[in-house]
Every structure is written in structure tokens, then in C-alpha cells.
Amino acid sequence: MEKIKVFLFLLFTTQSLVSQTEKSILDINAKRFCEEKKEEFCTAYTFFVKKQYDSSYIYSSKAIDKVKSQDEKDILNYILGISAIRKRLLKKALASMSEISDYGNYPNLKRLKSARIYLSLKDYDSSLKYYLEWEKFKERTKKSRRKEAYHNIGLCYVHKKEYDKSREYFDKELALINKEDTLSLVRAKMDLANVYYNQYLDDDAIPLFQEAYDLAKLFSDVELKQFTAQNMAVVERNRKRYKESVEYYREFIKWKDSLFNRDKIWELTEKDKQLAVAQKESEIALQDEKIKRQRVVQHSLIAGASGLLIFLGFLAFLYKKLKKQNVLITQQKEDLNIANKTKNYLFSVVSHDLRSPMNTIQYQHEQLKKHIDTKDIDGIKEANNTAIAVTKSTSHLLNNVLHWSLEQSNQLLFNQGEHALKPLIEHILFDYGTLMEAKEIAISSEVENQLVKIDKESIKIVVRNLIDNAIKYMDGKGRIKISAGKESEEFSYIKIHDTGIGISKEQLQKINALTDLSIDKIDRSEGVGLGLILCQTLIKKNNGKLTFSSELGKGTTVKIVLQKV
């Protein structure tokens, strides 16, 4: 049975699940200690109130060794713990919370925060211990906060596979939700449905999934509509009601496309606006320059002969200024030409490369409809797998366009750090399971766990592009092998070898020349795609090297060389 996706989540907020009484006492006491001119204590508290958690972490650490009363220590341990949570130092946060007294003013606050930290650390037994201690005093906590606590207790029991107890607490959460709170209602109903579904109690689970879907249709959140439609598609598929499943999948794709189109339209509109503003500013600058020249001529004529020397000196100054401005205008013109060529190239990619897959998707949907009408299960599976493969390929093309646009406008996040190659590659290969099965392509990996200094997300983009190319140019069934290991004392490598159709010597020479070639110099007719240009750009940004070796009919090997830690 295919699994259902559900809303199971944990939020860390500074005041989440804090008793109003305890929080008020904490604030009152903290302000009193500030009025007593306890400078380091007051500094830590001030930074905490302003949500400057790095500073509050440092000053609370310094102040905690200098205070004497238990009340002051409890407040500083709370500030230190929350600041550590914000810095994702969960074990440090746990240690600080454990220092808060069990007999002072803040025991319930301590229990709730400790429970949340243990849940984030996936220590469900410890989390439940603190939550169940809190439950004895739950009346001190606001209704809205109790609802979140019940949700997290239910979540702990789900992870422990104690579904009866998890259902009990999800029911308590549902009882506290207002009917107007659609998002919380959908979440709670899907939590309960998932509990039933994991126990194969379909008669109890499916109506809840249906209720969540119906509520989501009335809610404005497009992602929520997409999520619930996808779950209903899976439910119907598991029930072997393929016609209904396909309808829900169509709805899921519609909402998914809606989100994508909304984002792309906004992005293109913003770029058009920026180009229009830049062009208008250029025109205004030129017009201003023209007016300035006219005024200079008028002034020089009025001054006459007596001002000739001054006029000549001014002309010399003006000449230098104009020369400098002309250099700037020339540079701007070249930049604009490159931008226009890039834009035309991207439009060419989208208009040309989208036409074929869109026709294929339309044809597969028509075939799918025929197979459904004739109840041809094998035909449905084949058409569906083909449609999924084409959709993923098209999504890959659009992702390349998006990543290239973000990289060119310096909006693509780039954060180099120490990362292991083995989990990175295994994560990528996991995403290709369905596609490889549909294409009947075998994929294997031999990866040594090398540590490299890279931006993980950009390297993922490169490897996915190279695997997609290997699949695209595979002649029927074939194999793809990925290996990684030590290149030298300073470098590691990733190799992607396929048994595809290979690359001609002429084309291979053009591809390897991409290291020093920009998009504005690319002739699309030569068969060089945006994906390879993007790969070379991102590898250079990671201080690495990308090379191709191939022979027609014998496959292709791509080698990525990266810096070791």
C-alpha cells in the first residue's frame, strides 16, 4: 500500500506553549532585576526581548555565573535555552532548561520547552515524559497552546507506533479547534486519518481524508488543495479505483501547475519591469546630457571672446567627462546586448524544447483516457509512467531556466561548507527510482565517503543534470554507474558513466570548450544546451572542474573534480 503524506510537524517559537501566568511572572521579575541595576542580567534580557539571540546567548552565559538568587538563575537559564534553540544548539538548550528549578516559578514552562526539544531530537520517550508531567497541570495553559501540545504528544505516539494513544491525543486536539480554523481542522483530520490508515482501518481513515479534501477546497491555500488532492489520488489508487485516482491526480497537477505558473509569471513580470526601468533611465540620462551640451554652447556664445580661454578650459573638462560617460554607455550597451541574447536564448529553449514534451503529455493523456474506458490496467500503467517521465524531463528543463536566471541575477543561494559525497549521491539516486523503473535503466553506485568543500545544492543541480542527460541519450535499456573517490591529496572526484549512444568527437570538443564559453556566444543550432552551460558555471563557482570523455556507440563518462576538506 502506497503511503499517504500527512501534516506532522514541530514548530519552535519563543513563547509557544508557555503558560500566561508563568510568562507574566518571568517578565515582571526580569524587569524588577533590571530596575535594581543588574547590568549584565539586564543586557541579556534586553537583547532577548529584541530577538537578538546571538547577543542574548553570549550575555546570559556571562551573567549566569554572577547572579545569586534562584529566580535570576531560572530566568537566565530560560533566556539561554531559548537563544540556543534559535541557534539550533538543541543539546545546549536542553542543558539550560534542565537547570531551571522544579520548585520555583517556572516548572511548567520548563516541562513544555524540554518536551519540545526532545521531540526535535527524536527522543520520543523523554519527550513524552515531560509532556505527560505537563498534562497534570494543563489547566494553567491557554486553550490554543494545549491544542499544539496534544498534537505533539500524538506525534510522539505515531513515531512509537502506539496508534491508539496517538488517536486519543489527536482527538483531544480536534476537540479544541475552532470551526473557522480550516488549516488546523485539515491538519488534525489528516493526522487521524493517517493513524487509521497505518492500522489498515480504511473504513475509518478514508472518510477523514475525504473531509480534509472537501475542507481544503473551501480554503484559499493552493498548496493545501494540492496536498489533499494528491492524498485522495493515492487512496483511490490503493483501492484500485483508477478512474477516480486519475481525476484526483489531474487536480493535483492543476494546483501544482497553478503554483508554478504564479511564481514564473511574477518572476518574468519583475524582469520585464526592471528592463523597462533601466531603458527609461538610459533615455533620461542621454536627454539630460543633450540639454547640458546645449546650455554649454549658449553660455559660451554669450561670454564671447573675453571668456574664450575659460571656455576652452571648460571644453577640455567636458571632453574628459563625456569620454568617461561614453565608456560607461558603451559598457552598458554591451551588457544590454548580452542580456538580450541571454533572454532570446532562454525564450528559444522554452518555446522549442517545451513543444515536443507538451504534445507527448497531451497524447499520453488521450491514451490514458482510452485505457481507462477499456479498463486496460497495463495500458494505464504504461501511459502513466510515460507521462510521469516526460513531465519530470520538462520540469528539469524549467528548473534549468530558473536556476540559470537566479545565478545570472546573483539570487541563487551559494553557501560552501563541508559535505560528504556518499549521502549526497544516495539522496539524488533515491529520487530517480520511479523514472529508472519506467525507462528500464539499471543504475548503480560505488561511492567512497569523501569530505569535500562545496555548495551542496548547486552540486545536486549539476549531478541531476548529468544523470538526466545520460537517461535522455540512452538507446533503449542501459546502465548508469556513479562512482566517487580520491583524485589526489587535494581533490576528490565524481564519475558518471553510461552505456548510451555516446558523443561525436566534434560535439565532444564543443562541450569541453564550454569552460571558457558564455551563453551570449552560444549558437543553439550547434546543439549545446542550457543544462551543460549551467553545469559548467556552477562547477566553476565551486572551484571544481568538469570534463567529458565519450565514443560513439560506447557511452559517455563525465568527471567532476572537487576540492577536498
PDB file of C-alpha atoms in Angstrom, residues 269-546:
ATOM      1  CA  THR A 269       6.977  40.438 -14.880  1.00  0.00           C
ATOM      2  CA  GLU A 270       9.612  41.652 -12.443  1.00  0.00           C
ATOM      3  CA  LYS A 271      12.378  41.155 -15.008  1.00  0.00           C
ATOM      4  CA  ASP A 272      10.406  42.992 -17.717  1.00  0.00           C
ATOM      5  CA  LYS A 273       9.799  45.830 -15.264  1.00  0.00           C
ATOM      6  CA  GLN A 274      13.497  46.049 -14.434  1.00  0.00           C
ATOM      7  CA  LEU A 275      14.452  46.140 -18.127  1.00  0.00           C
ATOM      8  CA  ALA A 276      11.873  48.849 -18.838  1.00  0.00           C
ATOM      9  CA  VAL A 277      13.093  50.980 -15.916  1.00  0.00           C
ATOM     10  CA  ALA A 278      16.730  50.566 -16.988  1.00  0.00           C
ATOM     11  CA  GLN A 279      15.892  51.553 -20.565  1.00  0.00           C
ATOM     12  CA  LYS A 280      13.927  54.619 -19.414  1.00  0.00           C
ATOM     13  CA  GLU A 281      16.741  55.733 -17.122  1.00  0.00           C
ATOM     14  CA  SER A 282      19.181  55.407 -20.007  1.00  0.00           C
ATOM     15  CA  GLU A 283      16.958  57.588 -22.211  1.00  0.00           C
ATOM     16  CA  ILE A 284      16.642  60.227 -19.475  1.00  0.00           C
ATOM     17  CA  ALA A 285      20.415  60.257 -18.974  1.00  0.00           C
ATOM     18  CA  LEU A 286      21.005  60.781 -22.689  1.00  0.00           C
ATOM     19  CA  GLN A 287      18.402  63.547 -22.824  1.00  0.00           C
ATOM     20  CA  ASP A 288      19.948  65.260 -19.808  1.00  0.00           C
ATOM     21  CA  GLU A 289      23.331  65.093 -21.469  1.00  0.00           C
ATOM     22  CA  LYS A 290      21.933  66.671 -24.626  1.00  0.00           C
ATOM     23  CA  ILE A 291      20.405  69.543 -22.651  1.00  0.00           C
ATOM     24  CA  LYS A 292      23.673  70.114 -20.819  1.00  0.00           C
ATOM     25  CA  ARG A 293      25.551  70.391 -24.125  1.00  0.00           C
ATOM     26  CA  GLN A 294      23.063  72.953 -25.461  1.00  0.00           C
ATOM     27  CA  ARG A 295      23.450  75.088 -22.322  1.00  0.00           C
ATOM     28  CA  VAL A 296      27.232  74.972 -22.607  1.00  0.00           C
ATOM     29  CA  VAL A 297      27.043  76.255 -26.188  1.00  0.00           C
ATOM     30  CA  GLN A 298      24.648  79.078 -25.196  1.00  0.00           C
ATOM     31  CA  HIS A 299      26.836  80.192 -22.304  1.00  0.00           C
ATOM     32  CA  SER A 300      29.954  80.119 -24.452  1.00  0.00           C
ATOM     33  CA  LEU A 301      28.330  82.360 -27.122  1.00  0.00           C
ATOM     34  CA  ILE A 302      27.184  84.915 -24.502  1.00  0.00           C
ATOM     35  CA  ALA A 303      30.598  85.017 -22.874  1.00  0.00           C
ATOM     36  CA  GLY A 304      32.210  85.847 -26.222  1.00  0.00           C
ATOM     37  CA  ALA A 305      35.835  86.388 -26.821  1.00  0.00           C
ATOM     38  CA  SER A 306      36.549  87.547 -23.287  1.00  0.00           C
ATOM     39  CA  GLY A 307      35.668  84.152 -21.960  1.00  0.00           C
ATOM     40  CA  LEU A 308      37.397  82.154 -24.699  1.00  0.00           C
ATOM     41  CA  LEU A 309      40.182  80.791 -22.502  1.00  0.00           C
ATOM     42  CA  ILE A 310      37.723  79.821 -19.794  1.00  0.00           C
ATOM     43  CA  PHE A 311      35.501  78.245 -22.437  1.00  0.00           C
ATOM     44  CA  LEU A 312      38.378  76.197 -23.845  1.00  0.00           C
ATOM     45  CA  GLY A 313      39.269  75.007 -20.372  1.00  0.00           C
ATOM     46  CA  PHE A 314      35.670  74.051 -19.753  1.00  0.00           C
ATOM     47  CA  LEU A 315      35.552  72.187 -23.076  1.00  0.00           C
ATOM     48  CA  ALA A 316      38.637  70.227 -22.048  1.00  0.00           C
ATOM     49  CA  PHE A 317      36.953  69.278 -18.771  1.00  0.00           C
ATOM     50  CA  LEU A 318      33.705  68.441 -20.594  1.00  0.00           C
ATOM     51  CA  TYR A 319      35.556  66.298 -23.107  1.00  0.00           C
ATOM     52  CA  LYS A 320      37.052  64.182 -20.347  1.00  0.00           C
ATOM     53  CA  LYS A 321      33.666  63.839 -18.694  1.00  0.00           C
ATOM     54  CA  LEU A 322      31.951  62.875 -21.961  1.00  0.00           C
ATOM     55  CA  LYS A 323      34.713  60.400 -22.761  1.00  0.00           C
ATOM     56  CA  LYS A 324      34.226  58.766 -19.383  1.00  0.00           C
ATOM     57  CA  GLN A 325      30.443  58.705 -19.881  1.00  0.00           C
ATOM     58  CA  ASN A 326      30.812  57.257 -23.376  1.00  0.00           C
ATOM     59  CA  VAL A 327      32.931  54.432 -21.966  1.00  0.00           C
ATOM     60  CA  LEU A 328      30.198  53.803 -19.405  1.00  0.00           C
ATOM     61  CA  ILE A 329      27.445  53.938 -22.052  1.00  0.00           C
ATOM     62  CA  THR A 330      29.410  51.554 -24.290  1.00  0.00           C
ATOM     63  CA  GLN A 331      29.813  49.119 -21.416  1.00  0.00           C
ATOM     64  CA  GLN A 332      26.108  49.387 -20.585  1.00  0.00           C
ATOM     65  CA  LYS A 333      25.269  48.746 -24.238  1.00  0.00           C
ATOM     66  CA  GLU A 334      27.426  45.611 -24.276  1.00  0.00           C
ATOM     67  CA  ASP A 335      25.812  44.405 -21.034  1.00  0.00           C
ATOM     68  CA  LEU A 336      22.369  45.056 -22.505  1.00  0.00           C
ATOM     69  CA  ASN A 337      23.253  43.129 -25.679  1.00  0.00           C
ATOM     70  CA  ILE A 338      24.411  40.170 -23.581  1.00  0.00           C
ATOM     71  CA  ALA A 339      21.222  40.358 -21.515  1.00  0.00           C
ATOM     72  CA  ASN A 340      19.079  40.440 -24.698  1.00  0.00           C
ATOM     73  CA  LYS A 341      20.958  37.484 -26.184  1.00  0.00           C
ATOM     74  CA  THR A 342      20.514  35.573 -22.937  1.00  0.00           C
ATOM     75  CA  LYS A 343      16.805  36.406 -22.890  1.00  0.00           C
ATOM     76  CA  ASN A 344      16.403  35.322 -26.549  1.00  0.00           C
ATOM     77  CA  TYR A 345      18.294  32.111 -25.838  1.00  0.00           C
ATOM     78  CA  LEU A 346      16.112  31.287 -22.843  1.00  0.00           C
ATOM     79  CA  PHE A 347      12.922  32.047 -24.813  1.00  0.00           C
ATOM     80  CA  SER A 348      14.255  29.819 -27.601  1.00  0.00           C
ATOM     81  CA  VAL A 349      14.874  26.988 -25.114  1.00  0.00           C
ATOM     82  CA  VAL A 350      11.417  27.292 -23.587  1.00  0.00           C
ATOM     83  CA  SER A 351       9.499  27.693 -26.881  1.00  0.00           C
ATOM     84  CA  HIS A 352      11.409  24.965 -28.751  1.00  0.00           C
ATOM     85  CA  ASP A 353      12.039  22.370 -26.055  1.00  0.00           C
ATOM     86  CA  LEU A 354       8.587  22.595 -24.442  1.00  0.00           C
ATOM     87  CA  ARG A 355       6.629  21.949 -27.657  1.00  0.00           C
ATOM     88  CA  SER A 356       7.569  18.280 -28.023  1.00  0.00           C
ATOM     89  CA  PRO A 357       7.009  17.188 -24.377  1.00  0.00           C
ATOM     90  CA  MET A 358       3.712  19.058 -24.164  1.00  0.00           C
ATOM     91  CA  ASN A 359       2.469  17.230 -27.289  1.00  0.00           C
ATOM     92  CA  THR A 360       3.674  13.955 -25.764  1.00  0.00           C
ATOM     93  CA  ILE A 361       1.881  14.655 -22.479  1.00  0.00           C
ATOM     94  CA  GLN A 362      -1.330  15.504 -24.354  1.00  0.00           C
ATOM     95  CA  TYR A 363      -1.057  12.296 -26.367  1.00  0.00           C
ATOM     96  CA  GLN A 364      -0.428  10.205 -23.239  1.00  0.00           C
ATOM     97  CA  HIS A 365      -3.457  11.742 -21.517  1.00  0.00           C
ATOM     98  CA  GLU A 366      -5.591  10.801 -24.537  1.00  0.00           C
ATOM     99  CA  GLN A 367      -4.170   7.263 -24.409  1.00  0.00           C
ATOM    100  CA  LEU A 368      -4.761   7.161 -20.645  1.00  0.00           C
ATOM    101  CA  LYS A 369      -8.402   8.086 -21.173  1.00  0.00           C
ATOM    102  CA  LYS A 370      -8.814   5.320 -23.755  1.00  0.00           C
ATOM    103  CA  HIS A 371      -7.185   2.744 -21.450  1.00  0.00           C
ATOM    104  CA  ILE A 372      -9.417   3.817 -18.567  1.00  0.00           C
ATOM    105  CA  ASP A 373     -12.531   3.471 -20.711  1.00  0.00           C
ATOM    106  CA  THR A 374     -11.437  -0.026 -21.765  1.00  0.00           C
ATOM    107  CA  LYS A 375     -10.174  -0.855 -18.239  1.00  0.00           C
ATOM    108  CA  ASP A 376      -6.763  -1.766 -19.665  1.00  0.00           C
ATOM    109  CA  ILE A 377      -4.692  -1.724 -16.457  1.00  0.00           C
ATOM    110  CA  ASP A 378      -1.358  -2.437 -18.188  1.00  0.00           C
ATOM    111  CA  GLY A 379      -2.047   0.335 -20.685  1.00  0.00           C
ATOM    112  CA  ILE A 380      -2.921   2.730 -17.866  1.00  0.00           C
ATOM    113  CA  LYS A 381       0.336   1.972 -16.075  1.00  0.00           C
ATOM    114  CA  GLU A 382       2.401   2.336 -19.255  1.00  0.00           C
ATOM    115  CA  ALA A 383       0.762   5.634 -20.247  1.00  0.00           C
ATOM    116  CA  ASN A 384       1.010   6.956 -16.708  1.00  0.00           C
ATOM    117  CA  ASN A 385       4.703   6.044 -16.399  1.00  0.00           C
ATOM    118  CA  THR A 386       5.467   7.676 -19.758  1.00  0.00           C
ATOM    119  CA  ALA A 387       3.571  10.833 -18.764  1.00  0.00           C
ATOM    120  CA  ILE A 388       5.464  10.973 -15.445  1.00  0.00           C
ATOM    121  CA  ALA A 389       8.807  10.574 -17.227  1.00  0.00           C
ATOM    122  CA  VAL A 390       8.028  13.331 -19.763  1.00  0.00           C
ATOM    123  CA  THR A 391       6.708  15.608 -17.011  1.00  0.00           C
ATOM    124  CA  LYS A 392       9.890  15.142 -14.979  1.00  0.00           C
ATOM    125  CA  SER A 393      12.002  15.876 -18.062  1.00  0.00           C
ATOM    126  CA  THR A 394      10.017  19.047 -18.745  1.00  0.00           C
ATOM    127  CA  SER A 395      10.282  20.059 -15.091  1.00  0.00           C
ATOM    128  CA  HIS A 396      14.037  19.550 -15.372  1.00  0.00           C
ATOM    129  CA  LEU A 397      14.182  21.964 -18.342  1.00  0.00           C
ATOM    130  CA  LEU A 398      12.194  24.631 -16.489  1.00  0.00           C
ATOM    131  CA  ASN A 399      14.354  24.160 -13.382  1.00  0.00           C
ATOM    132  CA  ASN A 400      17.445  24.793 -15.510  1.00  0.00           C
ATOM    133  CA  VAL A 401      15.922  28.026 -16.849  1.00  0.00           C
ATOM    134  CA  LEU A 402      15.031  29.111 -13.311  1.00  0.00           C
ATOM    135  CA  HIS A 403      18.444  28.217 -11.854  1.00  0.00           C
ATOM    136  CA  TRP A 404      20.229  29.985 -14.711  1.00  0.00           C
ATOM    137  CA  SER A 405      18.101  33.135 -14.226  1.00  0.00           C
ATOM    138  CA  LEU A 406      18.782  33.114 -10.463  1.00  0.00           C
ATOM    139  CA  GLU A 407      22.507  32.565 -10.987  1.00  0.00           C
ATOM    140  CA  GLN A 408      22.773  35.388 -13.539  1.00  0.00           C
ATOM    141  CA  SER A 409      20.948  37.802 -11.216  1.00  0.00           C
ATOM    142  CA  ASN A 410      23.040  36.671  -8.178  1.00  0.00           C
ATOM    143  CA  GLN A 411      19.891  35.373  -6.439  1.00  0.00           C
ATOM    144  CA  LEU A 412      20.954  31.708  -6.351  1.00  0.00           C
ATOM    145  CA  LEU A 413      21.973  30.979  -2.757  1.00  0.00           C
ATOM    146  CA  PHE A 414      25.572  29.761  -2.576  1.00  0.00           C
ATOM    147  CA  ASN A 415      26.972  28.535   0.737  1.00  0.00           C
ATOM    148  CA  GLN A 416      30.118  26.405   0.662  1.00  0.00           C
ATOM    149  CA  GLY A 417      30.678  24.021   3.534  1.00  0.00           C
ATOM    150  CA  GLU A 418      31.982  20.555   4.406  1.00  0.00           C
ATOM    151  CA  HIS A 419      29.811  17.769   2.960  1.00  0.00           C
ATOM    152  CA  ALA A 420      30.164  14.017   2.476  1.00  0.00           C
ATOM    153  CA  LEU A 421      29.749  12.728  -1.077  1.00  0.00           C
ATOM    154  CA  LYS A 422      28.106   9.381  -0.239  1.00  0.00           C
ATOM    155  CA  PRO A 423      24.843  10.613   1.396  1.00  0.00           C
ATOM    156  CA  LEU A 424      24.604  13.405  -1.192  1.00  0.00           C
ATOM    157  CA  ILE A 425      24.726  10.993  -4.144  1.00  0.00           C
ATOM    158  CA  GLU A 426      22.482   8.401  -2.448  1.00  0.00           C
ATOM    159  CA  HIS A 427      19.861  11.106  -1.846  1.00  0.00           C
ATOM    160  CA  ILE A 428      19.939  12.068  -5.547  1.00  0.00           C
ATOM    161  CA  LEU A 429      19.687   8.449  -6.737  1.00  0.00           C
ATOM    162  CA  PHE A 430      16.700   7.800  -4.456  1.00  0.00           C
ATOM    163  CA  ASP A 431      14.715  10.426  -6.398  1.00  0.00           C
ATOM    164  CA  TYR A 432      15.323   8.563  -9.680  1.00  0.00           C
ATOM    165  CA  GLY A 433      13.859   5.203  -8.639  1.00  0.00           C
ATOM    166  CA  THR A 434      10.493   5.516 -10.395  1.00  0.00           C
ATOM    167  CA  LEU A 435      11.957   7.060 -13.556  1.00  0.00           C
ATOM    168  CA  MET A 436      14.626   4.368 -13.883  1.00  0.00           C
ATOM    169  CA  GLU A 437      11.983   1.663 -13.495  1.00  0.00           C
ATOM    170  CA  ALA A 438       9.838   3.270 -16.189  1.00  0.00           C
ATOM    171  CA  LYS A 439      12.830   3.590 -18.569  1.00  0.00           C
ATOM    172  CA  GLU A 440      14.148   0.091 -17.719  1.00  0.00           C
ATOM    173  CA  ILE A 441      17.582   1.532 -16.947  1.00  0.00           C
ATOM    174  CA  ALA A 442      19.830  -0.043 -14.283  1.00  0.00           C
ATOM    175  CA  ILE A 443      21.716   2.354 -12.025  1.00  0.00           C
ATOM    176  CA  SER A 444      24.470   1.509  -9.526  1.00  0.00           C
ATOM    177  CA  SER A 445      26.912   3.391  -7.337  1.00  0.00           C
ATOM    178  CA  GLU A 446      30.356   2.818  -5.818  1.00  0.00           C
ATOM    179  CA  VAL A 447      30.979   5.841  -3.625  1.00  0.00           C
ATOM    180  CA  GLU A 448      33.713   6.382  -1.054  1.00  0.00           C
ATOM    181  CA  ASN A 449      32.620   8.710   1.721  1.00  0.00           C
ATOM    182  CA  GLN A 450      34.915  11.632   0.803  1.00  0.00           C
ATOM    183  CA  LEU A 451      34.555  15.037   2.501  1.00  0.00           C
ATOM    184  CA  VAL A 452      34.542  17.939   0.025  1.00  0.00           C
ATOM    185  CA  LYS A 453      34.182  21.704   0.293  1.00  0.00           C
ATOM    186  CA  ILE A 454      31.136  22.574  -1.843  1.00  0.00           C
ATOM    187  CA  ASP A 455      27.777  24.267  -2.015  1.00  0.00           C
ATOM    188  CA  LYS A 456      25.628  21.146  -1.670  1.00  0.00           C
ATOM    189  CA  GLU A 457      22.535  22.404  -3.533  1.00  0.00           C
ATOM    190  CA  SER A 458      24.430  23.590  -6.639  1.00  0.00           C
ATOM    191  CA  ILE A 459      26.317  20.265  -6.880  1.00  0.00           C
ATOM    192  CA  LYS A 460      22.952  18.461  -6.681  1.00  0.00           C
ATOM    193  CA  ILE A 461      21.760  20.545  -9.648  1.00  0.00           C
ATOM    194  CA  VAL A 462      24.881  19.539 -11.638  1.00  0.00           C
ATOM    195  CA  VAL A 463      24.635  15.795 -10.859  1.00  0.00           C
ATOM    196  CA  ARG A 464      20.894  15.715 -11.636  1.00  0.00           C
ATOM    197  CA  ASN A 465      21.530  17.430 -14.994  1.00  0.00           C
ATOM    198  CA  LEU A 466      24.232  14.917 -15.892  1.00  0.00           C
ATOM    199  CA  ILE A 467      22.067  11.919 -14.900  1.00  0.00           C
ATOM    200  CA  ASP A 468      19.142  13.367 -16.890  1.00  0.00           C
ATOM    201  CA  ASN A 469      21.399  13.701 -19.934  1.00  0.00           C
ATOM    202  CA  ALA A 470      22.562  10.099 -19.516  1.00  0.00           C
ATOM    203  CA  ILE A 471      18.910   8.931 -19.427  1.00  0.00           C
ATOM    204  CA  LYS A 472      17.939  11.166 -22.360  1.00  0.00           C
ATOM    205  CA  TYR A 473      20.630   9.760 -24.656  1.00  0.00           C
ATOM    206  CA  MET A 474      20.230   6.116 -23.624  1.00  0.00           C
ATOM    207  CA  ASP A 475      19.324   3.924 -26.602  1.00  0.00           C
ATOM    208  CA  GLY A 476      16.618   1.757 -25.019  1.00  0.00           C
ATOM    209  CA  LYS A 477      17.690  -0.242 -21.980  1.00  0.00           C
ATOM    210  CA  GLY A 478      21.063   0.513 -20.468  1.00  0.00           C
ATOM    211  CA  ARG A 479      23.172   1.103 -17.369  1.00  0.00           C
ATOM    212  CA  ILE A 480      24.364   4.116 -15.451  1.00  0.00           C
ATOM    213  CA  LYS A 481      27.191   3.796 -12.939  1.00  0.00           C
ATOM    214  CA  ILE A 482      28.165   6.505 -10.452  1.00  0.00           C
ATOM    215  CA  SER A 483      31.444   6.341  -8.567  1.00  0.00           C
ATOM    216  CA  ALA A 484      33.269   8.731  -6.272  1.00  0.00           C
ATOM    217  CA  GLY A 485      36.638   8.647  -4.597  1.00  0.00           C
ATOM    218  CA  LYS A 486      40.032  10.249  -4.089  1.00  0.00           C
ATOM    219  CA  GLU A 487      41.538  12.035  -7.106  1.00  0.00           C
ATOM    220  CA  SER A 488      44.639  13.309  -5.282  1.00  0.00           C
ATOM    221  CA  GLU A 489      45.681  14.613  -1.875  1.00  0.00           C
ATOM    222  CA  GLU A 490      43.779  17.839  -2.544  1.00  0.00           C
ATOM    223  CA  PHE A 491      40.892  16.713  -4.743  1.00  0.00           C
ATOM    224  CA  SER A 492      38.079  14.144  -4.921  1.00  0.00           C
ATOM    225  CA  TYR A 493      36.079  13.079  -7.970  1.00  0.00           C
ATOM    226  CA  ILE A 494      32.585  12.019  -9.022  1.00  0.00           C
ATOM    227  CA  LYS A 495      32.253   9.928 -12.204  1.00  0.00           C
ATOM    228  CA  ILE A 496      29.006   9.267 -14.079  1.00  0.00           C
ATOM    229  CA  HIS A 497      29.337   6.577 -16.742  1.00  0.00           C
ATOM    230  CA  ASP A 498      26.503   5.487 -19.055  1.00  0.00           C
ATOM    231  CA  THR A 499      26.112   2.963 -21.888  1.00  0.00           C
ATOM    232  CA  GLY A 500      24.229   5.422 -24.089  1.00  0.00           C
ATOM    233  CA  ILE A 501      24.758   6.414 -27.721  1.00  0.00           C
ATOM    234  CA  GLY A 502      27.897   8.414 -26.969  1.00  0.00           C
ATOM    235  CA  ILE A 503      29.090  11.744 -28.371  1.00  0.00           C
ATOM    236  CA  SER A 504      30.923  12.510 -31.621  1.00  0.00           C
ATOM    237  CA  LYS A 505      34.447  13.959 -31.494  1.00  0.00           C
ATOM    238  CA  GLU A 506      33.283  17.285 -32.897  1.00  0.00           C
ATOM    239  CA  GLN A 507      30.458  17.660 -30.396  1.00  0.00           C
ATOM    240  CA  LEU A 508      32.697  16.472 -27.529  1.00  0.00           C
ATOM    241  CA  GLN A 509      35.208  19.200 -28.404  1.00  0.00           C
ATOM    242  CA  LYS A 510      32.456  21.863 -28.235  1.00  0.00           C
ATOM    243  CA  ILE A 511      31.175  20.564 -24.882  1.00  0.00           C
ATOM    244  CA  ASN A 512      34.634  20.523 -23.277  1.00  0.00           C
ATOM    245  CA  ALA A 513      35.190  24.065 -24.597  1.00  0.00           C
ATOM    246  CA  LEU A 514      32.249  25.325 -22.513  1.00  0.00           C
ATOM    247  CA  THR A 515      34.683  26.081 -19.667  1.00  0.00           C
ATOM    248  CA  ASP A 516      35.533  29.414 -21.318  1.00  0.00           C
ATOM    249  CA  LEU A 517      32.264  29.992 -23.201  1.00  0.00           C
ATOM    250  CA  SER A 518      29.387  32.231 -22.053  1.00  0.00           C
ATOM    251  CA  ILE A 519      25.736  31.908 -23.024  1.00  0.00           C
ATOM    252  CA  ASP A 520      25.770  35.027 -25.245  1.00  0.00           C
ATOM    253  CA  LYS A 521      28.310  33.297 -27.553  1.00  0.00           C
ATOM    254  CA  ILE A 522      26.390  30.024 -27.847  1.00  0.00           C
ATOM    255  CA  ASP A 523      24.845  29.080 -31.179  1.00  0.00           C
ATOM    256  CA  ARG A 524      21.777  26.984 -30.279  1.00  0.00           C
ATOM    257  CA  SER A 525      21.961  25.236 -33.670  1.00  0.00           C
ATOM    258  CA  GLU A 526      25.246  23.644 -32.572  1.00  0.00           C
ATOM    259  CA  GLY A 527      23.322  21.520 -30.064  1.00  0.00           C
ATOM    260  CA  VAL A 528      24.785  22.944 -26.868  1.00  0.00           C
ATOM    261  CA  GLY A 529      22.020  23.048 -24.227  1.00  0.00           C
ATOM    262  CA  LEU A 530      21.432  25.334 -21.288  1.00  0.00           C
ATOM    263  CA  GLY A 531      21.903  22.421 -18.867  1.00  0.00           C
ATOM    264  CA  LEU A 532      25.588  21.929 -19.766  1.00  0.00           C
ATOM    265  CA  ILE A 533      26.294  25.671 -19.587  1.00  0.00           C
ATOM    266  CA  LEU A 534      24.641  25.756 -16.160  1.00  0.00           C
ATOM    267  CA  CYS A 535      26.723  22.761 -15.031  1.00  0.00           C
ATOM    268  CA  GLN A 536      29.996  24.386 -16.101  1.00  0.00           C
ATOM    269  CA  THR A 537      29.016  27.672 -14.412  1.00  0.00           C
ATOM    270  CA  LEU A 538      28.147  26.015 -11.082  1.00  0.00           C
ATOM    271  CA  ILE A 539      31.229  23.762 -11.074  1.00  0.00           C
ATOM    272  CA  LYS A 540      33.497  26.791 -11.664  1.00  0.00           C
ATOM    273  CA  LYS A 541      31.732  28.557  -8.812  1.00  0.00           C
ATOM    274  CA  ASN A 542      32.609  25.549  -6.569  1.00  0.00           C
ATOM    275  CA  ASN A 543      36.306  25.806  -7.657  1.00  0.00           C
ATOM    276  CA  GLY A 544      35.980  22.476  -9.430  1.00  0.00           C
ATOM    277  CA  LYS A 545      36.432  21.068 -12.932  1.00  0.00           C
ATOM    278  CA  LEU A 546      34.017  19.244 -15.280  1.00  0.00           C
TER     279      LEU A 546
END
